[in-house]
Short mmCIF file of N, CA and C and ligand atoms in Angstrom, two decimals:
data_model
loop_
_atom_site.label_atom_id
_atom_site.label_comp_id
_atom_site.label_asym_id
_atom_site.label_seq_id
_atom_site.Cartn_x
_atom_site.Cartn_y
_atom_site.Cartn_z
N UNK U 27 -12.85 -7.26 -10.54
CA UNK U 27 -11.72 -6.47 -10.97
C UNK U 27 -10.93 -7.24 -12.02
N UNK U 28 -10.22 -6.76 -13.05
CA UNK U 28 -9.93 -7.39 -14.17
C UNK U 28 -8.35 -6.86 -13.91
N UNK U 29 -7.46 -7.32 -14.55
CA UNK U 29 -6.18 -6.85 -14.61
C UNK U 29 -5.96 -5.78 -15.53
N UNK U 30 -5.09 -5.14 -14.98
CA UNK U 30 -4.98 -3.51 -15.55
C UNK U 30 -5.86 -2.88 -15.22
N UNK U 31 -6.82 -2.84 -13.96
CA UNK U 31 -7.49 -2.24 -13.64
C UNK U 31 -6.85 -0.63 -13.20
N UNK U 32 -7.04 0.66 -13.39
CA UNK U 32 -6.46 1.91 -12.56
C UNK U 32 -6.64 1.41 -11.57
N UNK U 33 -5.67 1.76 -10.27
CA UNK U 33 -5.60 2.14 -8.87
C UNK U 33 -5.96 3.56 -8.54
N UNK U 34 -4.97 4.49 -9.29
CA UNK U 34 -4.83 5.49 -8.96
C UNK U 34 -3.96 6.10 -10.15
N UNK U 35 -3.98 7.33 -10.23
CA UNK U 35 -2.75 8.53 -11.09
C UNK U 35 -1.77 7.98 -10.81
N UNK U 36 -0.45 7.84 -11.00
CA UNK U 36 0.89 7.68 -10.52
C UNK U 36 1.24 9.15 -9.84
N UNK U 37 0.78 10.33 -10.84
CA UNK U 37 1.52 11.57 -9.85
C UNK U 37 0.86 11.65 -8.53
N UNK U 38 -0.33 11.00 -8.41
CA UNK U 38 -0.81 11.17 -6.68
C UNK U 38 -0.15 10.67 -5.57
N UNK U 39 0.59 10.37 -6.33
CA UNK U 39 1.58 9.68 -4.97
C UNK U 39 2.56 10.51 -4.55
N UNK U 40 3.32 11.13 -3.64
CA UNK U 40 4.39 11.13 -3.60
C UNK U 40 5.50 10.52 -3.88
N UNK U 41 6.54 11.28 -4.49
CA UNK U 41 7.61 10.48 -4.42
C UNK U 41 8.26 9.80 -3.22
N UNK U 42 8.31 8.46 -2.90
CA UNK U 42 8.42 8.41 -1.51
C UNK U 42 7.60 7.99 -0.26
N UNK U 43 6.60 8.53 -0.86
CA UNK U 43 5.49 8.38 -0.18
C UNK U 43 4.12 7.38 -0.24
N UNK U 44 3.36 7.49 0.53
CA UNK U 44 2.00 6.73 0.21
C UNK U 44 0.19 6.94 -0.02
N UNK U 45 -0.08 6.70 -0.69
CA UNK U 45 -1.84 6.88 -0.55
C UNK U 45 -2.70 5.57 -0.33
N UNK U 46 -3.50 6.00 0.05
CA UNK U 46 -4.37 4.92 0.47
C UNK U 46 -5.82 4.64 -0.60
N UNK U 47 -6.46 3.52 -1.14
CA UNK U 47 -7.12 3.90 -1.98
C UNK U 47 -8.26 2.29 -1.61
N UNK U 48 -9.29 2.79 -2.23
CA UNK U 48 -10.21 1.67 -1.65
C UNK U 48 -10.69 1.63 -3.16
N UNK U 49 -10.52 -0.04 -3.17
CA UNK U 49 -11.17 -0.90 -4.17
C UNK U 49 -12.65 -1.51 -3.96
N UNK U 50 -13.56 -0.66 -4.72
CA UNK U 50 -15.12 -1.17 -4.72
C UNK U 50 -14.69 -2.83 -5.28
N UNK U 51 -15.59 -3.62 -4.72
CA UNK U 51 -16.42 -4.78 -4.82
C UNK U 51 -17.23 -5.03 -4.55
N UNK U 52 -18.25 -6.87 -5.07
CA UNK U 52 -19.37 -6.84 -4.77
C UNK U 52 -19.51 -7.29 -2.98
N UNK U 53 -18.40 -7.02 -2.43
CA UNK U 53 -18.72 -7.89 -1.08
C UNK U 53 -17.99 -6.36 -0.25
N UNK U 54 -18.18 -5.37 -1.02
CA UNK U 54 -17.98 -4.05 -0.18
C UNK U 54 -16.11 -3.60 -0.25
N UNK U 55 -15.61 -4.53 -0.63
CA UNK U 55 -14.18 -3.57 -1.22
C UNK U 55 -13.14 -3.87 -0.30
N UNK U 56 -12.10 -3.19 -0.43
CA UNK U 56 -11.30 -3.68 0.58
C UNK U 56 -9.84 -2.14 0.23
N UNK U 57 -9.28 -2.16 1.18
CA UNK U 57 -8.16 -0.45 0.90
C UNK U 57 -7.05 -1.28 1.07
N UNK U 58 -5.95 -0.46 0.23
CA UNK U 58 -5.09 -0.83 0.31
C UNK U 58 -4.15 0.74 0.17
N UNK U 59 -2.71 0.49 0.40
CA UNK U 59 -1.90 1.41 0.69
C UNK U 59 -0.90 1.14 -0.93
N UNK U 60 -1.16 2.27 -1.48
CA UNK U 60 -0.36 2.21 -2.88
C UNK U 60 0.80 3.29 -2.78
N UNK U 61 2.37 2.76 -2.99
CA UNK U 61 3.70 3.94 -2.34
C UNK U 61 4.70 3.83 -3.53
N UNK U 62 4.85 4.91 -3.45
CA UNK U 62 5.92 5.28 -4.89
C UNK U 62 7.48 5.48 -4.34
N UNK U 63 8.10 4.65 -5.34
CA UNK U 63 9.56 5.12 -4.84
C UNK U 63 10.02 5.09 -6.59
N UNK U 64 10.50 6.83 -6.60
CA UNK U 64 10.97 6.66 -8.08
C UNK U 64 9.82 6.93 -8.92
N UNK U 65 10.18 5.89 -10.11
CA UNK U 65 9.26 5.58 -11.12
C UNK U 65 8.26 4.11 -10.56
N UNK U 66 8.53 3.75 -9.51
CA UNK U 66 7.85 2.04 -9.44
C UNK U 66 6.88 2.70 -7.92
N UNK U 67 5.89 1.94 -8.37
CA UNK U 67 4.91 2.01 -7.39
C UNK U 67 4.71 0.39 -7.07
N UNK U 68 4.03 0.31 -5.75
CA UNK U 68 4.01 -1.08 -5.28
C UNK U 68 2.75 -0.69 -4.17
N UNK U 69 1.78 -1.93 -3.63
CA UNK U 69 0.64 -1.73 -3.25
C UNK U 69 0.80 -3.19 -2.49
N UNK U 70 0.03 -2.45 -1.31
CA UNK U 70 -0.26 -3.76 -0.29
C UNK U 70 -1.94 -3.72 0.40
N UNK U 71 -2.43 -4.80 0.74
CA UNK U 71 -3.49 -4.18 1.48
C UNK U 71 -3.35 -3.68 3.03
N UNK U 72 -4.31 -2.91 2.85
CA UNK U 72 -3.80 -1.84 4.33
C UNK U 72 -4.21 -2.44 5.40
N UNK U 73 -3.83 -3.71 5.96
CA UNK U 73 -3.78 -4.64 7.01
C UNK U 73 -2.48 -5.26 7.90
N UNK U 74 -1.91 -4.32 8.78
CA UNK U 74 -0.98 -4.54 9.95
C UNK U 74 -1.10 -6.40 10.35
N UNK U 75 -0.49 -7.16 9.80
CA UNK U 75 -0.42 -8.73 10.48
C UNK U 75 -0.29 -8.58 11.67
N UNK U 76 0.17 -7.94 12.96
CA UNK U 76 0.29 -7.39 14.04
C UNK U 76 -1.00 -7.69 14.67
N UNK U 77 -1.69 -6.81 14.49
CA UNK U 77 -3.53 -6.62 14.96
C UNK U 77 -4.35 -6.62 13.89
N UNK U 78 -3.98 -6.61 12.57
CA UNK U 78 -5.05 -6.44 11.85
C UNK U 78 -6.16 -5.06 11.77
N UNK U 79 -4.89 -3.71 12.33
CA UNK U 79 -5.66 -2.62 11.62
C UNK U 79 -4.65 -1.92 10.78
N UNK U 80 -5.81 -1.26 9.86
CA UNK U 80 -5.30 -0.27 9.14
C UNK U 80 -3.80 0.29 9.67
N UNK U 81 -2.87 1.07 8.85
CA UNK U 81 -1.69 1.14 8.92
C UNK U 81 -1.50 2.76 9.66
N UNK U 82 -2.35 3.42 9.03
CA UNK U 82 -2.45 4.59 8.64
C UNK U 82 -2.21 5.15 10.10
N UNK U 83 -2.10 6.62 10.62
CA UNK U 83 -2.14 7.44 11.75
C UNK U 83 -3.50 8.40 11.49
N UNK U 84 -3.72 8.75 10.57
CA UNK U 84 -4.87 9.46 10.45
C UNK U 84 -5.21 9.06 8.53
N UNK U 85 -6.51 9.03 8.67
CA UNK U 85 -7.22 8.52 7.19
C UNK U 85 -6.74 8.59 5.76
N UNK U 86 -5.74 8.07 5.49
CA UNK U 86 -4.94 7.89 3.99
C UNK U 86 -3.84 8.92 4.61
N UNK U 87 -3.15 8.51 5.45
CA UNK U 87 -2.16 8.94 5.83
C UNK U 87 -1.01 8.11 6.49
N UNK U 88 0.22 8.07 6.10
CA UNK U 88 1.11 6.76 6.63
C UNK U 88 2.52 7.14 6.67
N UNK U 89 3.12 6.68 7.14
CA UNK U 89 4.57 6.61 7.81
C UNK U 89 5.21 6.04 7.22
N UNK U 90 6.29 6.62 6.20
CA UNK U 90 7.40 6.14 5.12
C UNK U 90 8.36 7.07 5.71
N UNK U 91 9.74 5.87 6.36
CA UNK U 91 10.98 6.37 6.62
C UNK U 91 11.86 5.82 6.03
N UNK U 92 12.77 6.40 5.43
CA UNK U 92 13.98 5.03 5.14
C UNK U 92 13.68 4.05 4.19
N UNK U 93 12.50 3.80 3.22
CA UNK U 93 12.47 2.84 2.44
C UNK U 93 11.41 1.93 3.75
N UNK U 94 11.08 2.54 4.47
CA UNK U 94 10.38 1.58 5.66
C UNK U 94 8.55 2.04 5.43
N UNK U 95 7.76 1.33 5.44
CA UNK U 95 6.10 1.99 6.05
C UNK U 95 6.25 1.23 7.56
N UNK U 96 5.74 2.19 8.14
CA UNK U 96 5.62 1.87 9.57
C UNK U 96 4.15 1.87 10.15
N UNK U 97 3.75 0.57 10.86
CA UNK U 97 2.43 1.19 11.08
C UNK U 97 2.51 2.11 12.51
N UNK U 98 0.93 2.85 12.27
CA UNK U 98 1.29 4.09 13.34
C UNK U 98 1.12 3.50 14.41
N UNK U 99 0.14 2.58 14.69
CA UNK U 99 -0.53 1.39 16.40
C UNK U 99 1.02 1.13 17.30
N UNK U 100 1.51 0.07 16.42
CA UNK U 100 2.89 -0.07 18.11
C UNK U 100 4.27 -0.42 16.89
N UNK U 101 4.13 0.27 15.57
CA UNK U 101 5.79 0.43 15.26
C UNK U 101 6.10 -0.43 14.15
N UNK U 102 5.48 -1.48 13.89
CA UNK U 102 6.34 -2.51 13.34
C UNK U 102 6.70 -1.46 11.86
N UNK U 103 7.67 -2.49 11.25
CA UNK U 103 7.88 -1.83 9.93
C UNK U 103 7.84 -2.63 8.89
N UNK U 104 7.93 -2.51 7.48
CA UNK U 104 7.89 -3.28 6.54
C UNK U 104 8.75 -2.28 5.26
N UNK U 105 9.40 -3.38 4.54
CA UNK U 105 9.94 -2.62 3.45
C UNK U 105 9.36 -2.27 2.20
N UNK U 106 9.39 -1.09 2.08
CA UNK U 106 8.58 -0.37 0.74
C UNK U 106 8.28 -1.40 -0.50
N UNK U 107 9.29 -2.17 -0.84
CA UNK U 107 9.26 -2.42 -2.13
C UNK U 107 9.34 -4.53 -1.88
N UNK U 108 8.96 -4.91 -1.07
CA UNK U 108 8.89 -6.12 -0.88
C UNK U 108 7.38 -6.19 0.03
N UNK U 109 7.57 -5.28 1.61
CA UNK U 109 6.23 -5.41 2.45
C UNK U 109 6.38 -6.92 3.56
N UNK U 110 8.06 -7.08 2.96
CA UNK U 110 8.06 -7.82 4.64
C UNK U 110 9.06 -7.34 5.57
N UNK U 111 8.66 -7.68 6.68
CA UNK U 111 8.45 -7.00 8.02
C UNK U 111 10.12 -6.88 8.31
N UNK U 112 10.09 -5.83 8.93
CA UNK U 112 11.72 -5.17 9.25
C UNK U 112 11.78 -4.99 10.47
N UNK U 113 10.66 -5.01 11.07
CA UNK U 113 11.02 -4.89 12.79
C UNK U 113 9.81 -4.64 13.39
N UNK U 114 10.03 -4.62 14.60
CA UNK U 114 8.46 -4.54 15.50
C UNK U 114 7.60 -5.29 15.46
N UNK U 115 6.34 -5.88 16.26
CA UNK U 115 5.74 -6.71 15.96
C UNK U 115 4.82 -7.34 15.29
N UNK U 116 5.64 -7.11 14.18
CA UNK U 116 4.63 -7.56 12.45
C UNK U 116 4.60 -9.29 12.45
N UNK U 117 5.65 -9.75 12.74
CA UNK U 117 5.69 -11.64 12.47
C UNK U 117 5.63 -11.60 11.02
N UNK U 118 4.92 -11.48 10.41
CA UNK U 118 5.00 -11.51 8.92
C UNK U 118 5.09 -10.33 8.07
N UNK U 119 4.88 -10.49 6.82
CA UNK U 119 4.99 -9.22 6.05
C UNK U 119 3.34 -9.12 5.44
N UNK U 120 3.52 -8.03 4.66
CA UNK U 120 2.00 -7.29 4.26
C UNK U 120 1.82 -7.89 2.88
N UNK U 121 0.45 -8.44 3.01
CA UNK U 121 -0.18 -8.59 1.38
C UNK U 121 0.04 -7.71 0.20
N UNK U 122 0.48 -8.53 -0.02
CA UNK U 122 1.11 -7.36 -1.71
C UNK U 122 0.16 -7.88 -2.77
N UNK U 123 -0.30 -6.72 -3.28
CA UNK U 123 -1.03 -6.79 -5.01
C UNK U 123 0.31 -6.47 -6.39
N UNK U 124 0.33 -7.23 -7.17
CA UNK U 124 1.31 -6.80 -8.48
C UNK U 124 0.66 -5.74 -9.02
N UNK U 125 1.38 -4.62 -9.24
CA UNK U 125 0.99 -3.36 -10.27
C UNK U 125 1.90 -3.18 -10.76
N UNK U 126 1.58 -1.91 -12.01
CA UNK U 126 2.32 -1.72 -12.68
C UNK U 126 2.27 -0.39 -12.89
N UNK U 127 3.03 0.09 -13.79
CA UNK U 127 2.93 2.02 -14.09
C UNK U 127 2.95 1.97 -15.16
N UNK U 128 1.56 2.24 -16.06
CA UNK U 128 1.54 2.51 -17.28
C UNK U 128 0.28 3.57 -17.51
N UNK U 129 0.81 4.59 -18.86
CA UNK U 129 -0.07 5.70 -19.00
C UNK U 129 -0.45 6.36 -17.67
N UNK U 130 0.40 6.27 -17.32
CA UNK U 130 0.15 7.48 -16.36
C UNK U 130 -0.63 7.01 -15.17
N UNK U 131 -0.89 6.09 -14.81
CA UNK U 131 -1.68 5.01 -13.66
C UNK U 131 -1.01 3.86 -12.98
N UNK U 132 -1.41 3.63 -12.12
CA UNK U 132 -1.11 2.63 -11.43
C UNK U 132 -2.05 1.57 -11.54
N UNK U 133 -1.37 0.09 -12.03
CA UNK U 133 -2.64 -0.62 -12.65
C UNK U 133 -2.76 -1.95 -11.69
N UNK U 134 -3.32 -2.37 -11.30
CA UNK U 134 -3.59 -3.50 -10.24
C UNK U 134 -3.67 -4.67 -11.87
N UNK U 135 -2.65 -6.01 -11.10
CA UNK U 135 -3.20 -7.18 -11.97
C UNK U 135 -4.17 -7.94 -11.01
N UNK U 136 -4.56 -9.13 -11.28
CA UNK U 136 -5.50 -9.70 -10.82
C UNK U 136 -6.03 -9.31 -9.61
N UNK U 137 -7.17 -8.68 -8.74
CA UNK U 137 -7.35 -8.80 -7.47
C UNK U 137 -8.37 -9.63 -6.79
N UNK U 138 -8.76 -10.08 -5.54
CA UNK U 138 -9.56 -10.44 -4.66
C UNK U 138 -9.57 -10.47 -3.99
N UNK U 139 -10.96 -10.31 -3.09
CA UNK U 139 -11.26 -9.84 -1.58
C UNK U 139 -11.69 -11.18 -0.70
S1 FES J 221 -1.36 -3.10 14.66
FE1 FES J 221 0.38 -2.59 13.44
S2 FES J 221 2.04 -2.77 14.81
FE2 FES J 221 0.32 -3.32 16.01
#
């Protein structure tokens, strides 16, 4: 993956909200949760420090309250636009990728799996 790679459209997101999107690689890829607030989008990989699953409640589907993602398993939370932990039993915060919003995309800089 090269920088400025697309993630995704920017309008696929909700405002507010989140999608989930899986990055092909040669060692099989890895998903991450990409969430728009506004004009700024921000991306983490979709890995709960908690247990180490996916975030989601059902398949590219996730829990944004309050500026919060929550995972659906036992609660913890994390803040939209940073991805460290606000409560419940996260201990840490969520892997964040740098993106950006240009032409109309969401662009991942450097990544690895
Ligand atoms: S796996 Fe996310 S809170 Fe437990």
């Amino acid at each position: 993956m090269t920088a400025s790679t697309p993630l995704c459209r920017f309008d696929d997101i909700p405002d507010g909200g989140a999608i989930a999107v899986h990055v092909d690689s040669a060692t099989g890829g890895f998903d991450l949760i990409v969430l728009r607030r506004g004009e700024r989008a921000f991306a983490y990989h979709n890995e709960c420090p908690h247990q180490g699953r996916n975030l989601d409640y059902a398949p590219g589907r996730f829990l944004v309250k309050d500026d919060r993602l929550i995972c659906a398993h036992h609660g913890a939370s994390f803040a939209v636009d940073t991805g460290d932990c606000c409560g419940g039993p996260c201990g840490r915060g969520l892997f964040g990728i740098a993106v950006v919003v240009e032409d109309g995309y969401v662009r991942a800089g450097a990544l690895s799996d």
